[in-house]
Coordinates of C-alpha atoms in Angstrom, one line a residue:
Chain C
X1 CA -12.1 -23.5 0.0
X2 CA -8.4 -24.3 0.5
X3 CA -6.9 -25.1 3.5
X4 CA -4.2 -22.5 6.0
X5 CA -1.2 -23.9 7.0
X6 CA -1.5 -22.7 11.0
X7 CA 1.4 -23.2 13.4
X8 CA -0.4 -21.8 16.1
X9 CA -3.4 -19.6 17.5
X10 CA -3.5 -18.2 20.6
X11 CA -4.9 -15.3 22.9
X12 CA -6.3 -13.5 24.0
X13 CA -2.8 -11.6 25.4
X14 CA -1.0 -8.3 24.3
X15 CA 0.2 -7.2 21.2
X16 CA 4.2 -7.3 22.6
X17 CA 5.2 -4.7 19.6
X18 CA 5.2 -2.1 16.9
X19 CA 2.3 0.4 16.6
X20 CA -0.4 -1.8 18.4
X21 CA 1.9 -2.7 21.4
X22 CA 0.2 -3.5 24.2
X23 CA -3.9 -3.9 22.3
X24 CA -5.8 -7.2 23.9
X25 CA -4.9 -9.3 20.5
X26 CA -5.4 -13.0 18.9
X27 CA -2.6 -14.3 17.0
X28 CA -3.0 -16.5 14.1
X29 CA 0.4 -17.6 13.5
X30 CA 0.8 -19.0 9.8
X31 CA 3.1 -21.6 8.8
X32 CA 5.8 -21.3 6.2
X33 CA 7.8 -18.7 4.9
X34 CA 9.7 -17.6 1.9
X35 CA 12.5 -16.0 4.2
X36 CA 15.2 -17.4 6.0
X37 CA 15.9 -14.8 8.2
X38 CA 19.3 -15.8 10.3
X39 CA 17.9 -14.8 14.1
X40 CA 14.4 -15.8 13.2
X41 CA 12.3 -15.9 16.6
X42 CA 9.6 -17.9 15.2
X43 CA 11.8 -20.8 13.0
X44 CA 8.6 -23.4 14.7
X45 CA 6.6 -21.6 11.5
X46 CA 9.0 -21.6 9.1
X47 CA 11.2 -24.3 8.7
X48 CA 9.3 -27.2 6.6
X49 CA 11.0 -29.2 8.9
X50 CA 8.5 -28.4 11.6
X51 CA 5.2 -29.1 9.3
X52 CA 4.0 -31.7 11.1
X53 CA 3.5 -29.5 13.5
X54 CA 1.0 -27.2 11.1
X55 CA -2.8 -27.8 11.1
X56 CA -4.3 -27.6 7.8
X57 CA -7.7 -25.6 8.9
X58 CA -10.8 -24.3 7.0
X59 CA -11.7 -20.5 7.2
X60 CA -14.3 -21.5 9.0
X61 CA -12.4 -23.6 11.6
X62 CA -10.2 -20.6 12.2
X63 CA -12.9 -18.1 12.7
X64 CA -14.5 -20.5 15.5
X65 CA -11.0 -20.7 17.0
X66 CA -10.9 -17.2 17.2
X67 CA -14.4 -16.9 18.6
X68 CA -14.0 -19.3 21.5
X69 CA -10.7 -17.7 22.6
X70 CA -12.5 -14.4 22.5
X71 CA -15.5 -16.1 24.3
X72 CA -17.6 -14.3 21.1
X73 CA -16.5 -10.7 21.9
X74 CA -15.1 -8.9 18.6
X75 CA -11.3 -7.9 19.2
X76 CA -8.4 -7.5 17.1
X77 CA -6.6 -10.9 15.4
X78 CA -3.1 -10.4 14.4
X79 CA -1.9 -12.7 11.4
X80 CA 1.7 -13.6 11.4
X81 CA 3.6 -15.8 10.7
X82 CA 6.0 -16.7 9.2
X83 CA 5.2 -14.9 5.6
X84 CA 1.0 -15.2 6.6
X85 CA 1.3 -13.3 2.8
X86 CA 1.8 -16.7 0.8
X87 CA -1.6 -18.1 2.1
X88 CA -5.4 -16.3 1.3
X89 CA -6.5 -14.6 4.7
X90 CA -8.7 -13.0 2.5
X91 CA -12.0 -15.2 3.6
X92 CA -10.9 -15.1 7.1
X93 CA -10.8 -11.4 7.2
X94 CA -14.0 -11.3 5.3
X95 CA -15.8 -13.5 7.8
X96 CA -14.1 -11.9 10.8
X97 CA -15.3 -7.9 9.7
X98 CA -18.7 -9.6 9.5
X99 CA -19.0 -10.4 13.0
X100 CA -16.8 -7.3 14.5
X101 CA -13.3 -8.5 14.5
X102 CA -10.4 -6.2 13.5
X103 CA -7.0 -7.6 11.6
X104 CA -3.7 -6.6 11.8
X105 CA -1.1 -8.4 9.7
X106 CA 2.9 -8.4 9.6
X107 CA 4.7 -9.5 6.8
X108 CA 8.1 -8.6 5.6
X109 CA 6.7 -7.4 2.3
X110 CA 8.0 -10.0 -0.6
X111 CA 4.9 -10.9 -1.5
X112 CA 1.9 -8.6 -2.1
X113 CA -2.1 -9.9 -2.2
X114 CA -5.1 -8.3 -2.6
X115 CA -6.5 -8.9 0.8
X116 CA -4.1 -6.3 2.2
X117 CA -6.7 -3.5 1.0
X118 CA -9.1 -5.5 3.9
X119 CA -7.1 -4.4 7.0
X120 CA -7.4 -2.5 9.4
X121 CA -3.4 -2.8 9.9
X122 CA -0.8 -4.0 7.5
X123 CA 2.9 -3.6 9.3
X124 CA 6.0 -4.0 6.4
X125 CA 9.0 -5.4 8.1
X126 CA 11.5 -5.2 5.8
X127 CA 14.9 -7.4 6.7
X128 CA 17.8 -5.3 7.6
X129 CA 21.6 -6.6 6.5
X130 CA 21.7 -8.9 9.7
X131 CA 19.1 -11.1 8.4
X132 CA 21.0 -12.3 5.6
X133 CA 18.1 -11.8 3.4
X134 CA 18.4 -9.0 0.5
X135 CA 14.5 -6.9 0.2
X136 CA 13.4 -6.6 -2.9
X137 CA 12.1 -3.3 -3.0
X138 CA 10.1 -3.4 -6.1
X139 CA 7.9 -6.6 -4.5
X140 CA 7.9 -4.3 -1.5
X141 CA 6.6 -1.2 -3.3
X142 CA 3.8 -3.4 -4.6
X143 CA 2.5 -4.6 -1.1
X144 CA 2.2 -1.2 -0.5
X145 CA 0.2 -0.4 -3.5
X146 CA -1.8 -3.1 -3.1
X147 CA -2.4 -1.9 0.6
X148 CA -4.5 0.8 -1.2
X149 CA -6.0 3.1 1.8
X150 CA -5.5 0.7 4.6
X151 CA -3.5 1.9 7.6
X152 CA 0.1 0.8 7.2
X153 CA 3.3 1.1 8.9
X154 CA 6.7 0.1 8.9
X155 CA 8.6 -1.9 11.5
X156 CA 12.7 -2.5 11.5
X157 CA 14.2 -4.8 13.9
X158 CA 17.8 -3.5 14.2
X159 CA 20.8 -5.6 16.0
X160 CA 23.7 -3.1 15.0
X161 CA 25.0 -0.2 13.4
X162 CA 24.8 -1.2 10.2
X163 CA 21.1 -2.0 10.7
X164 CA 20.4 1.4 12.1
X165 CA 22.2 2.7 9.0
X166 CA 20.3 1.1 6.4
X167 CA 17.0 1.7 8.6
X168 CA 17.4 5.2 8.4
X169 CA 17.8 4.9 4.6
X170 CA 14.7 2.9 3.9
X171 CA 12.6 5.4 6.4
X172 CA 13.4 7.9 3.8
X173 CA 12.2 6.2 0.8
X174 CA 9.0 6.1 2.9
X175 CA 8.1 9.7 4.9
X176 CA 4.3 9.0 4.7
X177 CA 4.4 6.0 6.9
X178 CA 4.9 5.3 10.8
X179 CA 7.9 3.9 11.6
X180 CA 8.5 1.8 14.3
X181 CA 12.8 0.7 15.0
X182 CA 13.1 -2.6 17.8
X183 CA 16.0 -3.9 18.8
X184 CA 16.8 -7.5 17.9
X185 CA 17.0 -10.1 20.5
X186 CA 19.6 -12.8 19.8
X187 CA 18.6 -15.3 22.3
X188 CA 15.1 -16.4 20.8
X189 CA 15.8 -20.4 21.9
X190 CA 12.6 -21.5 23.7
X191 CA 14.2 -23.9 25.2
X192 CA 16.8 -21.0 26.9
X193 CA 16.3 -18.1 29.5
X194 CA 16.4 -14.1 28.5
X195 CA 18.3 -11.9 30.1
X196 CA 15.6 -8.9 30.9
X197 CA 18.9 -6.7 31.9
X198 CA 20.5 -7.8 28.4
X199 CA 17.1 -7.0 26.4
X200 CA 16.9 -3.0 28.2
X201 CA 20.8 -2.5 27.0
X202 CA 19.9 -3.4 23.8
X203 CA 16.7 -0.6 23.9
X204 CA 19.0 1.7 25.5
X205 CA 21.8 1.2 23.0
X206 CA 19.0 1.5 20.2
X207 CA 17.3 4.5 21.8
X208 CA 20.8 6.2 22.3
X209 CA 22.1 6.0 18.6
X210 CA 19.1 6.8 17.2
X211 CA 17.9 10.1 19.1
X212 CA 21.6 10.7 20.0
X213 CA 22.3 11.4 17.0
X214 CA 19.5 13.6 16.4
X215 CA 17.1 11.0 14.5
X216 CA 13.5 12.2 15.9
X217 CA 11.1 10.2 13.8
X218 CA 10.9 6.5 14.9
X219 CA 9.1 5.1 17.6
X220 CA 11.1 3.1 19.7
X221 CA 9.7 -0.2 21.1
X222 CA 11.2 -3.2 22.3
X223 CA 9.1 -6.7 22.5
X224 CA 7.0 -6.6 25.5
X225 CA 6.1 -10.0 25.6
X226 CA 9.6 -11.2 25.6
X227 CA 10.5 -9.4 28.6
X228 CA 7.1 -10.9 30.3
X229 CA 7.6 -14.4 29.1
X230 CA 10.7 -14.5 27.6
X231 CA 10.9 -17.2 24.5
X232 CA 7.9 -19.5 25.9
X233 CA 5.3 -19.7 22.5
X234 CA 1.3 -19.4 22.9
X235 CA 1.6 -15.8 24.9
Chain L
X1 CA 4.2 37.1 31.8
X2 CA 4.6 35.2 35.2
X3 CA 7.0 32.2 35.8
X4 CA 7.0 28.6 35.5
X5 CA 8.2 26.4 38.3
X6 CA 10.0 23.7 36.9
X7 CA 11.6 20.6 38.0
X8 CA 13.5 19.1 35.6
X9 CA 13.8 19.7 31.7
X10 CA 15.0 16.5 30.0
X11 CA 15.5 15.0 26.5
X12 CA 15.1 13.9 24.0
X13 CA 14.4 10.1 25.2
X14 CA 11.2 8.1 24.2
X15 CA 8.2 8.3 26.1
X16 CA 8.2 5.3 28.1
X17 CA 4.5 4.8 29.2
X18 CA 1.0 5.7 28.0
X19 CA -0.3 5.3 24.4
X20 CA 2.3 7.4 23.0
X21 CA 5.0 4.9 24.3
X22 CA 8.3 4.8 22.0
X23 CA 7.5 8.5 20.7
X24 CA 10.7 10.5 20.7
X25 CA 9.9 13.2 23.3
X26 CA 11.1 16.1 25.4
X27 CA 9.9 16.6 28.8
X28 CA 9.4 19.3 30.9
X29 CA 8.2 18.2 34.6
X30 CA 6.9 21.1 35.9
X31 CA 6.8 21.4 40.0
X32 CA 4.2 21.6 42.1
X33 CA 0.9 19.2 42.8
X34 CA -2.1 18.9 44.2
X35 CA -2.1 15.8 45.0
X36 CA 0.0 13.4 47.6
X37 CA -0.6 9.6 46.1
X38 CA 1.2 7.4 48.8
X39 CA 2.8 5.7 46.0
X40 CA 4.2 8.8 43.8
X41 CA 7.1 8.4 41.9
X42 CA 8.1 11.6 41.3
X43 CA 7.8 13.4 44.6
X44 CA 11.4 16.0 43.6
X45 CA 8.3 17.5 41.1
X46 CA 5.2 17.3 44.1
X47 CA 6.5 18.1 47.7
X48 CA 7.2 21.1 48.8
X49 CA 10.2 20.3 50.8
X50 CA 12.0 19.7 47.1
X51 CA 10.8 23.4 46.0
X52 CA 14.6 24.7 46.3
X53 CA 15.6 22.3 43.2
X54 CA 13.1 23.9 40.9
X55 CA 13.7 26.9 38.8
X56 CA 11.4 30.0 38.3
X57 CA 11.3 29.9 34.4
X58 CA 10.0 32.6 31.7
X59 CA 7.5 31.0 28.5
X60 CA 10.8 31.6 26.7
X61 CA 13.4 30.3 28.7
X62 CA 11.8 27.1 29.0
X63 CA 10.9 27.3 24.9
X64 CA 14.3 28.1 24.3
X65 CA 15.5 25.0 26.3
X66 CA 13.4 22.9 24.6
X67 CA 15.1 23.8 21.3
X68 CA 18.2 23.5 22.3
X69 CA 18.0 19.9 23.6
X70 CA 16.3 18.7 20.1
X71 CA 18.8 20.7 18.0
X72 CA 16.4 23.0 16.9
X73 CA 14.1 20.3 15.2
X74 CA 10.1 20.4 16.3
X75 CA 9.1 17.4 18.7
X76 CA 6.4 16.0 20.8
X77 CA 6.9 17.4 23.6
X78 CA 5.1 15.8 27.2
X79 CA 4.0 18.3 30.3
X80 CA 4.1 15.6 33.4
X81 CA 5.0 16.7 36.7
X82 CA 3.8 17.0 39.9
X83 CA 0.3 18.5 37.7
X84 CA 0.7 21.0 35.0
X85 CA -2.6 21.9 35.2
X86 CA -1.6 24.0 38.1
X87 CA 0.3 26.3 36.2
X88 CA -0.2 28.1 32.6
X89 CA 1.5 26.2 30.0
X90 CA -0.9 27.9 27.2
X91 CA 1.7 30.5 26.4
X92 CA 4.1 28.2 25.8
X93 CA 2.0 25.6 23.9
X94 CA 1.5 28.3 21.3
X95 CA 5.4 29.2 21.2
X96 CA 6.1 26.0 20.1
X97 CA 2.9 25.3 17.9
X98 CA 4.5 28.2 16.0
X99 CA 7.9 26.4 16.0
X100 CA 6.2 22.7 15.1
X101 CA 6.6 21.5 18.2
X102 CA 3.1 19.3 19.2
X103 CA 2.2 18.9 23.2
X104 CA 1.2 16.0 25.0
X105 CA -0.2 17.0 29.1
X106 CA -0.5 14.0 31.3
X107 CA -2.6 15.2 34.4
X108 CA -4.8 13.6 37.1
X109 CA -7.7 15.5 36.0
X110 CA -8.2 17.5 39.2
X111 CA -8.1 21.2 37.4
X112 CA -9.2 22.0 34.4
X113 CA -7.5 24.8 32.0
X114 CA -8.8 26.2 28.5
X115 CA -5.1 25.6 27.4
X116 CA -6.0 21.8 27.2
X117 CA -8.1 22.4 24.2
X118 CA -4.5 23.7 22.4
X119 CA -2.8 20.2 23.0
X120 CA -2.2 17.2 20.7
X121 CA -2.8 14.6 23.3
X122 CA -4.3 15.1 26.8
X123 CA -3.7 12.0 29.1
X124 CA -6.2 12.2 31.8
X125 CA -4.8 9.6 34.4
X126 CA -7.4 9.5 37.3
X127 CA -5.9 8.4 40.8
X128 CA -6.9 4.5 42.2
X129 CA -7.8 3.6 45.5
X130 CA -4.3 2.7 46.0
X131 CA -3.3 6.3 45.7
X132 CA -5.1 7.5 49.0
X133 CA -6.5 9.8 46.6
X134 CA -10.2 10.3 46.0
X135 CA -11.1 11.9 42.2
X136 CA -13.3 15.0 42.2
X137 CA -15.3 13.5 39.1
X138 CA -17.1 16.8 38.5
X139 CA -13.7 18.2 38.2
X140 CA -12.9 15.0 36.3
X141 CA -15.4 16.0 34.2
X142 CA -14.8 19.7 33.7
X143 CA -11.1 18.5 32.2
X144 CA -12.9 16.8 29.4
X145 CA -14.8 19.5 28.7
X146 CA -12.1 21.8 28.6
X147 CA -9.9 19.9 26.4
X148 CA -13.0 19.9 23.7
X149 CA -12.0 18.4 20.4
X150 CA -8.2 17.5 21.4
X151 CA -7.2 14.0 21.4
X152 CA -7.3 12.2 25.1
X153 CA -7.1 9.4 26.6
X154 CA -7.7 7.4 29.9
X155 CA -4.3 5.8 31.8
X156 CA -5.2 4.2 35.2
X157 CA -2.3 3.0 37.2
X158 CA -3.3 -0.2 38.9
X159 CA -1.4 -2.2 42.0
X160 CA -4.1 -4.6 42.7
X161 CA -7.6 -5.8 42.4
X162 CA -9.2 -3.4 43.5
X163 CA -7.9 -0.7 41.4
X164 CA -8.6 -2.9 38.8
X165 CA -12.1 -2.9 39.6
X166 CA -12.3 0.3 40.1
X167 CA -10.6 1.1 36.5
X168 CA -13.1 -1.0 35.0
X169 CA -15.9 0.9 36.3
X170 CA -14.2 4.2 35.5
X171 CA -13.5 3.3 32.2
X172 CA -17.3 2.0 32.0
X173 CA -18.0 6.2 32.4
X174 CA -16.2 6.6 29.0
X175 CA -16.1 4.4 26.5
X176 CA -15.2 6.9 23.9
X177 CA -12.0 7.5 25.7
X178 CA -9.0 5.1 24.4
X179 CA -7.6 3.6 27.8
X180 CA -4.1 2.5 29.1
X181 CA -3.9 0.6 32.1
X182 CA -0.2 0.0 33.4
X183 CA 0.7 -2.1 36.6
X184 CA 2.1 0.0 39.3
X185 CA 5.9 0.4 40.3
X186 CA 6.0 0.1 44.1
X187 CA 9.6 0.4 44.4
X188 CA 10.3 4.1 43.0
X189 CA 13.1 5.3 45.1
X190 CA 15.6 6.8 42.6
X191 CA 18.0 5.2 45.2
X192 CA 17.4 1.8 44.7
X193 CA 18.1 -1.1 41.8
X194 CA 14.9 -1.7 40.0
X195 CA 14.0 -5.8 40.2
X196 CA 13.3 -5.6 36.3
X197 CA 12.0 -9.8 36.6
X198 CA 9.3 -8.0 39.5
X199 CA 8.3 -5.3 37.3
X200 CA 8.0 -8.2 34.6
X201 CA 5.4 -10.1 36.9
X202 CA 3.0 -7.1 37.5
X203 CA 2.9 -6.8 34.1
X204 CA 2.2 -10.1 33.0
X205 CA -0.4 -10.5 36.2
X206 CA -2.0 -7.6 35.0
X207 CA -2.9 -9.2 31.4
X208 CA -4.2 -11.8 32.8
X209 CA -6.4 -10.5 35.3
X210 CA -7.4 -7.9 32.9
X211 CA -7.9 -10.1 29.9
X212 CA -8.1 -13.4 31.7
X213 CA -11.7 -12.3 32.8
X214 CA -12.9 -10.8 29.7
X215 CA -12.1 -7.2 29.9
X216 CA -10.7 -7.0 26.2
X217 CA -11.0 -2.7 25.9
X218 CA -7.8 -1.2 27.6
X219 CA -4.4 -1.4 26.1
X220 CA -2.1 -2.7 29.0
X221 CA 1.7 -1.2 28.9
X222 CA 4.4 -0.6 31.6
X223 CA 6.6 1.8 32.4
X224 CA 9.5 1.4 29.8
X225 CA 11.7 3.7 31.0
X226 CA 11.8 1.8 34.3
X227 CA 12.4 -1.2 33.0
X228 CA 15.7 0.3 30.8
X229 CA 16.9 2.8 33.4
X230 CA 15.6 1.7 36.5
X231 CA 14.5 4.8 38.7
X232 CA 16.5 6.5 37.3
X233 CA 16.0 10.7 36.5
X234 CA 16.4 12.7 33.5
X235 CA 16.0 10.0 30.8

């Protein structure tokens, strides 16, 4: 069995967005990334940079991870990342199902895998223009395919206009799934304080332009855990 | 057909607590309750003494408002008040089933009506110690029935420990029932700043004295619209 790159695993706390906000999670956050998203939150799983800081684990390893922090009862894991699409969670999820645990995954959608057909959530993020990165739609419509008849849904962090624009574009292309727009947060520096007040103008902003101008289809969320803990990791 | 007492009509904003939080939603508060929790945060919809600010509505008047605030385009739409369940809001559940509109009722559970079985979601949210209140749970009960194959759910409201106890035990009464628990707002004058960093730490003492001792079932959310607009009305 080869090894997962892991930046971090931790819970059990709340799912702080998209459909599941608020579900007693564990998060498995893998390391690496083919994106270089501009206001990445998580760069501490990205940026080879910070490697050292990734454990190499077994399946196995992970699994008891998850078990302990659980203290054995079956919940849902969340894999994230980073891309957690460029490593094999297929085992894990595998293992997990076997002894009760649920799995939610969020990846932006550049890379699709067979394992996506496992769970019990996948969540698409596709990067809107403020990211600097361009999707590739075709390698997105492909992690849907391979998605098959797993519960799926799409989640667009938005910081502007523009982003709202092109958000409602790509909903479009994609009427079947949930959607799920939350406003981007600009200050993601651990090592700096949020501004609650700042956060809730940006979700009233993004509420405002979207049902204001009559857009009824998108959840609107913002990211819990950041207005609990602000930037501090392992929460 | 006889009138509706309403409070307030409002929309469209998102839904900013419960397990549809984010959905785009209208609202229509209707007045009057059974009920006087010590802690309410809407009393314009519950006490008497507010009665002259609500409006003796028709079915159709209120159906026709509802159209008019979403432009003519069907959306969820949420009963809250003061109780709904005190009034008949069948008539104009099946107006706006006709029209595509789908009906969430949030109620304390304290009277039941056959038009809960019409709804898309009934949210049950039975009243803590920390209410004054004391649930009826025959009552309690008679409100599941009633509602029959609808979707519902469970929301408890919790300010301390004991309410979390007793929403564990509660919940404990139905496990097929997905539960929200969301930390109390003790500061709900509509007069008064909102302390968003205090809402913020009954949330996050909440997760962890929910899952910090093991109690992995209920979803645990706050009041959004609180946290963006404060105590605010009308949004």
């Amino acid at each position: 069995m080869s090894g997962l790159r892991i930046a971090e695993i931790f819970g059990p706390t709340i799912q702080g967005e998209g459909a599941l906000i608020g579900e007693p999670t564990l998060f498995v956050r893998a390391g690496g990334c083919d994106y270089r998203c501009v206001w990445c939150d998580s760069p501490h799983a990205v940026d080879n940079r910070h490697r050292h800081g990734w454990a190499m684990m077994t399946t196995a390893e992970v699994m008891a991870q998850l078990v302990a922090l659980s203290g054995g009862q079956p919940m849902l894991v969340s894999l994230s990342g980073g891309n957690p699409a460029i490593q094999d969670f297929g085992p894990l999820i595998g293992l997990g199902h076997g002894q009760g645990y649920r799995f939610a995954c969020e990846t932006q959608g550049s890379v699709a895998r067979d394992w996506f057909a496992a769970l019990d959530m996948l969540v698409l993020s596709p990067k809107p223009p403020s990211s600097g990165e361009v999707v590739d739609w075709a390698r997105f419509d492909a992690c849907l395919a391979a998605a098959g008849d797993a519960p799926k849904g799409l989640k667009i962090v938005v910081f502007d206009q523009t982003d709202l624009d092109w958000a409602r574009e790509v909903a479009g292309r994609y009427p079947q799934l949930a959607l799920c727009l939350q406003p981007g947060n600009p200050d993601s520096d651990p090592a700096m304080p949020v501004d609650p007040g700042a956060l809730a103008q940006r979700l009233d902003w993004l509420v405002a332009a979207t049902l204001g101008r009559g857009w009824l289809r998108p959840r609107i969320l913002p990211q819990l855990h950041v207005l609990i803990w602000g930037n501090k990791r392992g929460v």
